[in-house]
Amino acid sequence: ATEASAPPSRARRLGAELAGASLAVGATVGLTAGVARAFLRGCNDDELFGFIDQCAWNASMAIVNIGAFAATPIAALGVWSGGSLAGGQGRYDFTLLGGALGNALGWVALAGLARSDSDAAFGVGMALLPLLQVAGAMIGYELSHRAESGRDRRVGPTFSADRNGGTLGIAGVF
């Protein structure tokens, strides 16, 4: 096999997945910061529920909703795009599923670390959230790549003869 037709190395594929995920997570963080900043612009001191500023509440909800619902598909898209551009054969649906599992694990870790009532622990939990999303997405991509690249796909004609004649058909392995 020539070098052009050789499958990409695992290191190259993982590097491309990580690069794609880094761009996607960076875009998500930028989006989150922009939305939160938009909510905080022009705020006054109106309190909601008697203890929290309305603008701070809106900004916090924007951050939570983007982190919970938008970050996972965006990170999975980054992983899938990077892996595909490097010649991988992983599937987006499995990449998204892995990212969603990593996201769920990240939120559980964040909730557990936030219970300690320590700013440092909460910061660690916030850092773990995107890391676990990306790790889950990469695992999902790699598992689907292995399944897709290991398949032998063949289609061809078949013929079998017996006493009464023969049978002609098409058979395939997918």
PDB file of C-alpha atoms in Angstrom:
ATOM      1  CA  ALA A   1       0.000   0.000   0.000  1.00  0.00           C
ATOM      2  CA  THR A   2       1.239   3.470  -0.799  1.00  0.00           C
ATOM      3  CA  GLU A   3       1.539   6.190   1.785  1.00  0.00           C
ATOM      4  CA  ALA A   4      -1.431   8.064   0.262  1.00  0.00           C
ATOM      5  CA  SER A   5      -3.751   5.077   0.715  1.00  0.00           C
ATOM      6  CA  ALA A   6      -2.512   4.110   4.170  1.00  0.00           C
ATOM      7  CA  PRO A   7      -4.962   4.728   7.008  1.00  0.00           C
ATOM      8  CA  PRO A   8      -4.141   7.666   9.257  1.00  0.00           C
ATOM      9  CA  SER A   9      -2.201   6.924  12.397  1.00  0.00           C
ATOM     10  CA  ARG A  10      -4.071   6.887  15.677  1.00  0.00           C
ATOM     11  CA  ALA A  11      -1.882   9.719  17.027  1.00  0.00           C
ATOM     12  CA  ARG A  12      -2.681  11.921  14.031  1.00  0.00           C
ATOM     13  CA  ARG A  13      -6.395  11.200  14.333  1.00  0.00           C
ATOM     14  CA  LEU A  14      -6.423  11.847  18.106  1.00  0.00           C
ATOM     15  CA  GLY A  15      -4.486  15.082  17.601  1.00  0.00           C
ATOM     16  CA  ALA A  16      -6.974  16.243  14.994  1.00  0.00           C
ATOM     17  CA  GLU A  17      -9.908  15.302  17.245  1.00  0.00           C
ATOM     18  CA  LEU A  18      -8.348  17.251  20.105  1.00  0.00           C
ATOM     19  CA  ALA A  19      -7.671  20.256  17.874  1.00  0.00           C
ATOM     20  CA  GLY A  20     -11.254  20.246  16.591  1.00  0.00           C
ATOM     21  CA  ALA A  21     -12.590  19.912  20.131  1.00  0.00           C
ATOM     22  CA  SER A  22     -10.366  22.760  21.335  1.00  0.00           C
ATOM     23  CA  LEU A  23     -11.727  25.063  18.641  1.00  0.00           C
ATOM     24  CA  ALA A  24     -15.296  24.014  19.410  1.00  0.00           C
ATOM     25  CA  VAL A  25     -14.929  24.409  23.184  1.00  0.00           C
ATOM     26  CA  GLY A  26     -13.219  27.766  22.684  1.00  0.00           C
ATOM     27  CA  ALA A  27     -16.125  28.916  20.519  1.00  0.00           C
ATOM     28  CA  THR A  28     -18.592  27.705  23.149  1.00  0.00           C
ATOM     29  CA  VAL A  29     -16.769  29.540  25.934  1.00  0.00           C
ATOM     30  CA  GLY A  30     -16.719  32.685  23.801  1.00  0.00           C
ATOM     31  CA  LEU A  31     -20.435  32.318  23.072  1.00  0.00           C
ATOM     32  CA  THR A  32     -21.186  31.800  26.743  1.00  0.00           C
ATOM     33  CA  ALA A  33     -19.117  34.811  27.795  1.00  0.00           C
ATOM     34  CA  GLY A  34     -20.765  36.977  25.138  1.00  0.00           C
ATOM     35  CA  VAL A  35     -24.283  35.975  26.156  1.00  0.00           C
ATOM     36  CA  ALA A  36     -23.530  36.452  29.863  1.00  0.00           C
ATOM     37  CA  ARG A  37     -21.964  39.850  29.163  1.00  0.00           C
ATOM     38  CA  ALA A  38     -25.020  40.884  27.155  1.00  0.00           C
ATOM     39  CA  PHE A  39     -27.255  40.026  30.108  1.00  0.00           C
ATOM     40  CA  LEU A  40     -25.021  41.907  32.518  1.00  0.00           C
ATOM     41  CA  ARG A  41     -24.789  45.061  30.383  1.00  0.00           C
ATOM     42  CA  GLY A  42     -26.942  47.860  31.732  1.00  0.00           C
ATOM     43  CA  CYS A  43     -27.920  46.027  34.908  1.00  0.00           C
ATOM     44  CA  ASN A  44     -29.412  47.688  37.913  1.00  0.00           C
ATOM     45  CA  ASP A  45     -29.766  46.446  41.452  1.00  0.00           C
ATOM     46  CA  ASP A  46     -33.244  44.908  41.148  1.00  0.00           C
ATOM     47  CA  GLU A  47     -33.413  41.800  43.271  1.00  0.00           C
ATOM     48  CA  LEU A  48     -35.114  38.584  42.301  1.00  0.00           C
ATOM     49  CA  PHE A  49     -36.510  36.340  45.050  1.00  0.00           C
ATOM     50  CA  GLY A  50     -35.212  38.879  47.554  1.00  0.00           C
ATOM     51  CA  PHE A  51     -31.586  37.695  47.419  1.00  0.00           C
ATOM     52  CA  ILE A  52     -30.182  37.684  43.882  1.00  0.00           C
ATOM     53  CA  ASP A  53     -29.813  40.378  41.258  1.00  0.00           C
ATOM     54  CA  GLN A  54     -32.075  39.836  38.203  1.00  0.00           C
ATOM     55  CA  CYS A  55     -29.207  40.404  35.761  1.00  0.00           C
ATOM     56  CA  ALA A  56     -26.932  37.975  37.607  1.00  0.00           C
ATOM     57  CA  TRP A  57     -29.741  35.410  37.537  1.00  0.00           C
ATOM     58  CA  ASN A  58     -30.220  35.819  33.770  1.00  0.00           C
ATOM     59  CA  ALA A  59     -26.474  35.579  33.132  1.00  0.00           C
ATOM     60  CA  SER A  60     -26.206  32.481  35.342  1.00  0.00           C
ATOM     61  CA  MET A  61     -29.090  30.783  33.545  1.00  0.00           C
ATOM     62  CA  ALA A  62     -27.505  31.563  30.178  1.00  0.00           C
ATOM     63  CA  ILE A  63     -24.256  29.956  31.315  1.00  0.00           C
ATOM     64  CA  VAL A  64     -26.019  26.876  32.701  1.00  0.00           C
ATOM     65  CA  ASN A  65     -28.230  26.404  29.639  1.00  0.00           C
ATOM     66  CA  ILE A  66     -25.385  26.769  27.164  1.00  0.00           C
ATOM     67  CA  GLY A  67     -23.223  24.456  29.254  1.00  0.00           C
ATOM     68  CA  ALA A  68     -25.984  21.875  29.601  1.00  0.00           C
ATOM     69  CA  PHE A  69     -27.472  21.893  26.115  1.00  0.00           C
ATOM     70  CA  ALA A  70     -25.243  23.551  23.505  1.00  0.00           C
ATOM     71  CA  ALA A  71     -21.720  22.666  24.614  1.00  0.00           C
ATOM     72  CA  THR A  72     -22.045  18.909  24.090  1.00  0.00           C
ATOM     73  CA  PRO A  73     -23.207  18.947  20.445  1.00  0.00           C
ATOM     74  CA  ILE A  74     -20.649  21.645  19.623  1.00  0.00           C
ATOM     75  CA  ALA A  75     -17.784  19.719  21.272  1.00  0.00           C
ATOM     76  CA  ALA A  76     -18.915  16.507  19.549  1.00  0.00           C
ATOM     77  CA  LEU A  77     -18.985  18.345  16.216  1.00  0.00           C
ATOM     78  CA  GLY A  78     -15.424  19.529  16.818  1.00  0.00           C
ATOM     79  CA  VAL A  79     -14.210  16.023  17.648  1.00  0.00           C
ATOM     80  CA  TRP A  80     -16.044  14.464  14.699  1.00  0.00           C
ATOM     81  CA  SER A  81     -14.859  17.135  12.254  1.00  0.00           C
ATOM     82  CA  GLY A  82     -11.245  16.875  13.370  1.00  0.00           C
ATOM     83  CA  GLY A  83     -11.259  13.089  13.259  1.00  0.00           C
ATOM     84  CA  SER A  84     -12.955  13.004   9.865  1.00  0.00           C
ATOM     85  CA  LEU A  85     -10.535  15.533   8.371  1.00  0.00           C
ATOM     86  CA  ALA A  86      -7.668  13.321   9.566  1.00  0.00           C
ATOM     87  CA  GLY A  87      -9.153  10.338   7.726  1.00  0.00           C
ATOM     88  CA  GLY A  88     -11.109   8.753  10.590  1.00  0.00           C
ATOM     89  CA  GLN A  89     -14.354   6.920   9.981  1.00  0.00           C
ATOM     90  CA  GLY A  90     -16.157   7.593  13.280  1.00  0.00           C
ATOM     91  CA  ARG A  91     -19.839   8.459  13.420  1.00  0.00           C
ATOM     92  CA  TYR A  92     -21.269  11.709  14.769  1.00  0.00           C
ATOM     93  CA  ASP A  93     -24.124   9.999  16.617  1.00  0.00           C
ATOM     94  CA  PHE A  94     -21.735   7.900  18.708  1.00  0.00           C
ATOM     95  CA  THR A  95     -19.492  10.927  19.192  1.00  0.00           C
ATOM     96  CA  LEU A  96     -22.492  12.898  20.469  1.00  0.00           C
ATOM     97  CA  LEU A  97     -23.556  10.027  22.731  1.00  0.00           C
ATOM     98  CA  GLY A  98     -20.068   9.827  24.255  1.00  0.00           C
ATOM     99  CA  GLY A  99     -20.035  13.602  24.720  1.00  0.00           C
ATOM    100  CA  ALA A 100     -23.444  13.484  26.401  1.00  0.00           C
ATOM    101  CA  LEU A 101     -22.260  10.809  28.821  1.00  0.00           C
ATOM    102  CA  GLY A 102     -19.153  12.879  29.566  1.00  0.00           C
ATOM    103  CA  ASN A 103     -21.381  15.933  30.037  1.00  0.00           C
ATOM    104  CA  ALA A 104     -23.580  14.091  32.529  1.00  0.00           C
ATOM    105  CA  LEU A 105     -20.535  12.890  34.430  1.00  0.00           C
ATOM    106  CA  GLY A 106     -19.156  16.438  34.404  1.00  0.00           C
ATOM    107  CA  TRP A 107     -22.366  17.886  35.888  1.00  0.00           C
ATOM    108  CA  VAL A 108     -22.359  15.205  38.595  1.00  0.00           C
ATOM    109  CA  ALA A 109     -18.732  16.041  39.410  1.00  0.00           C
ATOM    110  CA  LEU A 110     -19.518  19.763  39.422  1.00  0.00           C
ATOM    111  CA  ALA A 111     -22.470  19.272  41.765  1.00  0.00           C
ATOM    112  CA  GLY A 112     -20.405  17.114  44.094  1.00  0.00           C
ATOM    113  CA  LEU A 113     -17.500  19.550  44.159  1.00  0.00           C
ATOM    114  CA  ALA A 114     -19.811  22.545  44.620  1.00  0.00           C
ATOM    115  CA  ARG A 115     -21.191  20.974  47.810  1.00  0.00           C
ATOM    116  CA  SER A 116     -17.836  21.537  49.480  1.00  0.00           C
ATOM    117  CA  ASP A 117     -18.591  25.289  49.448  1.00  0.00           C
ATOM    118  CA  SER A 118     -15.059  26.016  48.248  1.00  0.00           C
ATOM    119  CA  ASP A 119     -14.257  28.310  45.348  1.00  0.00           C
ATOM    120  CA  ALA A 120     -11.289  26.135  44.399  1.00  0.00           C
ATOM    121  CA  ALA A 121     -13.406  22.969  44.281  1.00  0.00           C
ATOM    122  CA  PHE A 122     -16.043  24.742  42.200  1.00  0.00           C
ATOM    123  CA  GLY A 123     -13.319  25.947  39.820  1.00  0.00           C
ATOM    124  CA  VAL A 124     -12.056  22.393  39.426  1.00  0.00           C
ATOM    125  CA  GLY A 125     -15.611  21.246  38.693  1.00  0.00           C
ATOM    126  CA  MET A 126     -16.033  23.966  36.072  1.00  0.00           C
ATOM    127  CA  ALA A 127     -12.773  22.901  34.422  1.00  0.00           C
ATOM    128  CA  LEU A 128     -13.760  19.221  34.507  1.00  0.00           C
ATOM    129  CA  LEU A 129     -17.040  19.823  32.696  1.00  0.00           C
ATOM    130  CA  PRO A 130     -15.639  20.557  29.209  1.00  0.00           C
ATOM    131  CA  LEU A 131     -12.764  18.111  29.706  1.00  0.00           C
ATOM    132  CA  LEU A 132     -15.185  15.254  30.397  1.00  0.00           C
ATOM    133  CA  GLN A 133     -17.401  16.301  27.474  1.00  0.00           C
ATOM    134  CA  VAL A 134     -14.442  16.178  25.108  1.00  0.00           C
ATOM    135  CA  ALA A 135     -13.097  12.931  26.573  1.00  0.00           C
ATOM    136  CA  GLY A 136     -16.499  11.272  26.191  1.00  0.00           C
ATOM    137  CA  ALA A 137     -16.869  12.542  22.628  1.00  0.00           C
ATOM    138  CA  MET A 138     -13.395  11.290  21.708  1.00  0.00           C
ATOM    139  CA  ILE A 139     -14.102   7.866  23.202  1.00  0.00           C
ATOM    140  CA  GLY A 140     -17.395   7.678  21.285  1.00  0.00           C
ATOM    141  CA  TYR A 141     -15.672   8.690  18.054  1.00  0.00           C
ATOM    142  CA  GLU A 142     -12.845   6.198  18.500  1.00  0.00           C
ATOM    143  CA  LEU A 143     -15.207   3.332  19.305  1.00  0.00           C
ATOM    144  CA  SER A 144     -17.336   4.077  16.240  1.00  0.00           C
ATOM    145  CA  HIS A 145     -14.197   4.485  14.105  1.00  0.00           C
ATOM    146  CA  ARG A 146     -13.017   1.059  15.170  1.00  0.00           C
ATOM    147  CA  ALA A 147     -16.418  -0.460  14.376  1.00  0.00           C
ATOM    148  CA  GLU A 148     -16.686   1.299  10.996  1.00  0.00           C
ATOM    149  CA  SER A 149     -13.112   0.688   9.829  1.00  0.00           C
ATOM    150  CA  GLY A 150     -13.141  -2.968  10.859  1.00  0.00           C
ATOM    151  CA  ARG A 151     -16.099  -3.842   8.675  1.00  0.00           C
ATOM    152  CA  ASP A 152     -15.519  -5.804   5.539  1.00  0.00           C
ATOM    153  CA  ARG A 153     -17.895  -4.573   2.847  1.00  0.00           C
ATOM    154  CA  ARG A 154     -18.233  -6.704  -0.253  1.00  0.00           C
ATOM    155  CA  VAL A 155     -20.936  -7.168  -2.850  1.00  0.00           C
ATOM    156  CA  GLY A 156     -20.769  -9.643  -5.686  1.00  0.00           C
ATOM    157  CA  PRO A 157     -22.634 -12.118  -7.855  1.00  0.00           C
ATOM    158  CA  THR A 158     -23.320 -15.649  -6.705  1.00  0.00           C
ATOM    159  CA  PHE A 159     -24.096 -18.803  -8.607  1.00  0.00           C
ATOM    160  CA  SER A 160     -24.942 -22.217  -7.347  1.00  0.00           C
ATOM    161  CA  ALA A 161     -25.758 -25.274  -9.405  1.00  0.00           C
ATOM    162  CA  ASP A 162     -27.725 -28.364  -8.489  1.00  0.00           C
ATOM    163  CA  ARG A 163     -29.590 -31.195 -10.311  1.00  0.00           C
ATOM    164  CA  ASN A 164     -32.583 -29.056 -11.158  1.00  0.00           C
ATOM    165  CA  GLY A 165     -30.648 -26.073 -12.571  1.00  0.00           C
ATOM    166  CA  GLY A 166     -28.934 -23.191 -10.888  1.00  0.00           C
ATOM    167  CA  THR A 167     -29.462 -20.068  -8.893  1.00  0.00           C
ATOM    168  CA  LEU A 168     -28.024 -16.708  -9.770  1.00  0.00           C
ATOM    169  CA  GLY A 169     -28.032 -13.855  -7.262  1.00  0.00           C
ATOM    170  CA  ILE A 170     -26.213 -11.101  -5.515  1.00  0.00           C
ATOM    171  CA  ALA A 171     -24.742 -11.455  -2.047  1.00  0.00           C
ATOM    172  CA  GLY A 172     -23.109  -8.884   0.158  1.00  0.00           C
ATOM    173  CA  VAL A 173     -21.316  -8.491   3.423  1.00  0.00           C
ATOM    174  CA  PHE A 174     -21.976  -5.178   5.173  1.00  0.00           C
TER     175      PHE A 174
END
